[in-house]
Every structure is written in structure tokens, then in C-alpha cells.
């Protein structure tokens, strides 16, 4: 199976799960235009349509957004832009004095045999007031999953995968890929 992403951290997290499932995974870095849409589902779908114009093998990609209800869902589909501009510290300032609950959503789009299928995963939690940890990427140092005392950046890849938005979406994808063998 091929994973299309420009993000090394995504490949590391996802390949750890494919390794356990004993499914070979190849990382492809394909340049394509990421069309701005209102939802993570649509960004993922439209990106998949763009990539399959050039890539005719089976592949998947994913889009992830961090949604803060107190900010009307922002940054959501603008998460990459917010991470690259104001970063997690800027996000902390935006939620200061507000309800801090947030959730990550990952939507995988799988292009296989001419069709596109989607697999999703959500992780609920809160934006912490202190940044902690040095593993992971993006907003991980300030994301405290519900029921946990550690931020995502204080967890190793296996622990993050067990509970994360991406881990849940990848687990659904792997289940589907395994089901095709029977
Ligand atoms: P692609 O090439 O796969 O699109 P990307 O880095 O542009 O890689 P996204 O648009 O899906 O990925 O991600 C939006 C941003 O959300 C990303 O830049 C991170 O800052 C953040 N993000 C995504 N997944 C995250 C995670 O598991 N933990 C923390 N931050 C995350």
C-alpha cells in the first residue's frame, strides 16, 4: 500500500501500525494542489481526486484538523496554516479565558480499484495552558486527551496511536484491507 504525504511524522505514526499488521507501506511524496474546503472530509476527498490524476496505483492519504468549539471550530480546515503561522502558542492565546475543549479529526481517503473510500477517527480533549513534551508534532505539546494526564507530545508513538484520531482512522483502514484478503 502507498501513503501519500509530505509529513514525516504522519508516515512514522502510520507505518508503525502497518508494521504490526504486517502490511508493507511505501511513502510517496506527491506534489498536488490542496484545495481549500470547509471540512476535513472534503479536503481529504478533493486531495485524493487530485493525486489520482497522476498516481494510478492504489494509495491513501489523510487530512487532519484540530477543531475548537469555543472558536466556532477554528482552526479546523486551516490547521496547517495556523500551525505554520501562530503555532500552538498562538492557539493557546486564542483560547485564553474560553472553554478549552477541542478535538482532532482525521479522514483517510483510500483510492482503490477506481473507487474512493473514507475512514475517520476523532480524539476528544482540551488545549492545555502549559506546553509539555517533545515527541510528535504540530499541536501535540498542548493537546491533552480526555482521561489522560500526559499531552500527546509526552507519549511515545505506540501510546499516541492507541488513542489518537489518526490511530483510529488507520485501524479502520487496516481492518478493511485485511478483510479484502478473505
Ligand atoms: P499532508 O502532506 O499529509 O497534507 P500536512 O502536514 O499538510 O501533511 P494536514 O494538512 O493534514 O497535514 O495537517 C494540518 C496540521 O494539523 C499539521 O500541519 C499539524 O500541524 C496539525 N496536525 C495534524 N495531525 C496532528 C497530530 O496528530 N498532532 C498534532 N498536530 C497535528
XYZ file of C-alpha atoms and ligand atoms in Angstrom:
213
model
C 0.000 0.000 0.000
C 1.171 3.548 -0.703
C 0.785 6.515 1.667
C 0.925 9.958 0.064
C 2.001 12.705 2.482
C 4.561 15.467 2.815
C 4.621 14.959 6.585
C 7.336 12.676 8.016
C 5.576 12.416 11.389
C 2.389 11.106 9.795
C 4.405 8.450 7.960
C 6.163 7.410 11.182
C 2.900 7.038 13.116
C 1.056 5.223 10.330
C 3.936 2.936 9.362
C 4.243 1.766 12.994
C 0.661 0.437 12.752
C 1.174 -1.135 9.308
C 4.297 -2.863 10.620
C 2.288 -4.514 13.411
C -0.370 -5.582 10.862
C 2.439 -6.899 8.624
C 1.259 -4.882 5.610
C 4.088 -3.282 3.614
C 3.783 0.504 3.373
C 5.577 2.774 0.924
C 5.896 6.554 1.459
C 5.291 8.728 -1.614
C 5.723 12.465 -1.657
C 3.486 13.697 -4.498
C 3.124 17.409 -5.237
C -0.524 18.393 -5.607
C -2.702 21.383 -5.017
C -4.519 21.129 -1.665
C -7.875 22.724 -2.390
C -9.299 24.739 0.488
C -12.629 23.322 1.645
C -14.778 23.766 4.765
C -14.374 20.264 6.139
C -11.605 17.760 6.737
C -13.697 15.169 4.817
C -13.832 17.345 1.693
C -10.142 18.372 1.822
C -9.203 14.703 2.097
C -11.543 13.688 -0.738
C -10.536 16.503 -3.119
C -6.822 15.878 -2.411
C -7.356 12.208 -3.270
C -9.045 13.151 -6.558
C -6.073 15.440 -7.387
C -3.426 12.810 -6.590
C -5.087 10.032 -8.547
C -4.852 12.081 -11.730
C -1.122 11.181 -11.666
C -0.916 8.131 -9.425
C -2.756 5.118 -10.775
C -1.673 2.578 -8.140
C -3.804 2.019 -5.024
C -2.897 4.609 -2.370
C -4.268 6.552 0.572
C -3.738 9.971 2.063
C -5.211 11.700 5.078
C -6.192 15.144 6.208
C -6.300 16.134 9.871
C -7.845 19.169 11.543
C -7.953 20.442 15.119
C -11.410 21.817 15.986
C -12.065 24.149 18.930
C -15.835 24.562 19.538
C -15.308 27.818 21.513
C -13.661 29.258 18.360
C -16.562 28.023 16.189
C -14.471 25.062 15.038
C -11.364 27.118 14.147
C -8.672 26.214 13.069
C -10.315 23.021 11.639
C -9.578 23.021 7.900
C -7.000 25.811 8.456
C -4.914 23.797 10.936
C -1.784 23.585 8.757
C -1.879 27.347 8.153
C -2.373 28.129 11.854
C 0.409 25.736 12.836
C 2.788 27.371 10.332
C 1.893 30.918 11.369
C 0.901 31.449 15.021
C 1.723 27.860 16.082
C 0.425 26.144 19.204
C 1.389 29.128 21.383
C -0.852 31.347 19.257
C -3.677 28.847 19.601
C -3.227 28.869 23.379
C -3.618 32.666 23.333
C -6.815 32.361 21.276
C -8.452 30.028 23.823
C -7.288 32.006 26.839
C -10.289 32.621 29.113
C -12.522 30.451 26.908
C -13.814 26.887 27.084
C -10.706 24.847 26.155
C -12.268 21.638 24.837
C -11.089 20.598 21.386
C -10.934 17.587 19.142
C -8.747 16.251 16.362
C -10.343 14.691 13.324
C -8.507 12.569 10.748
C -10.117 11.500 7.492
C -8.279 8.951 5.348
C -9.209 8.688 1.666
C -8.300 5.377 0.049
C -8.126 5.209 -3.750
C -8.533 1.584 -4.730
C -9.760 -0.122 -7.910
C -11.165 3.127 -9.257
C -13.194 3.989 -6.123
C -12.559 6.295 -3.162
C -13.417 5.162 0.379
C -13.055 7.188 3.575
C -12.126 6.122 7.124
C -12.311 8.550 10.034
C -11.117 8.938 13.598
C -11.715 11.536 16.314
C -9.837 12.299 19.549
C -11.534 14.490 22.151
C -9.569 16.517 24.672
C -8.569 20.044 25.627
C -5.951 22.690 24.853
C -3.677 22.730 27.891
C -2.383 26.004 29.319
C 1.163 24.641 29.541
C 3.041 23.148 26.575
C 4.641 19.832 27.528
C 6.629 17.078 25.808
C 8.872 16.814 22.787
C 7.602 13.842 20.771
C 5.027 14.062 17.972
C 4.424 17.263 16.014
C 2.099 20.191 15.386
C -0.276 20.846 18.273
C 0.758 17.736 20.265
C 2.504 19.668 23.118
C -0.737 21.482 24.032
C -3.278 18.699 23.432
C -4.457 16.821 26.499
C -6.686 13.858 25.535
C -9.756 13.251 27.739
C -8.922 10.989 30.689
C -5.125 11.347 30.259
C -2.570 13.206 32.347
C 0.016 13.433 29.548
C -0.121 15.612 26.436
C 0.234 13.843 23.076
C 3.825 15.135 22.920
C 4.646 13.287 26.152
C 3.557 9.933 24.690
C 5.530 7.504 22.540
C 4.228 6.659 19.054
C 2.566 3.400 20.189
C 0.658 5.121 23.014
C -0.449 8.003 20.777
C -1.565 5.547 18.066
C -3.638 3.576 20.573
C -5.892 6.544 21.316
C -5.404 9.134 18.595
C -7.635 10.380 15.763
C -5.068 9.055 13.264
C -4.657 5.735 15.090
C -8.420 5.154 14.991
C -8.721 6.014 11.312
C -5.722 3.832 10.413
C -7.074 0.964 12.464
C -10.356 1.089 10.463
C -8.361 1.182 7.211
C -6.202 -1.789 8.250
C -9.319 -3.787 9.236
C -10.754 -3.112 5.781
C -7.518 -4.078 3.984
C -7.310 -7.312 5.960
C -10.973 -8.104 5.161
C -10.123 -7.982 1.435
C -7.840 -10.986 1.832
C -10.764 -13.292 2.670
P -0.003 16.289 4.224
O 1.075 16.387 3.201
O -0.298 14.861 4.599
O -1.261 17.066 3.893
P 0.242 18.256 6.400
O 1.291 18.462 7.438
O -0.067 19.390 5.455
O 0.615 16.929 5.574
P -2.538 18.258 7.404
O -2.933 19.331 6.455
O -3.386 17.042 7.494
O -1.050 17.762 7.138
O -2.386 18.747 8.905
C -2.731 20.010 9.337
C -1.897 20.423 10.505
O -2.524 19.911 11.678
C -0.460 19.906 10.528
O 0.413 20.809 9.929
C -0.180 19.782 12.019
O 0.337 20.989 12.481
C -1.550 19.555 12.617
N -1.693 18.143 12.963
C -2.117 17.136 12.155
N -2.111 15.971 12.816
C -1.673 16.234 14.064
C -1.405 15.448 15.196
O -1.591 14.129 15.204
N -0.942 16.054 16.287
C -0.738 17.382 16.323
N -0.931 18.202 15.292
C -1.391 17.638 14.160
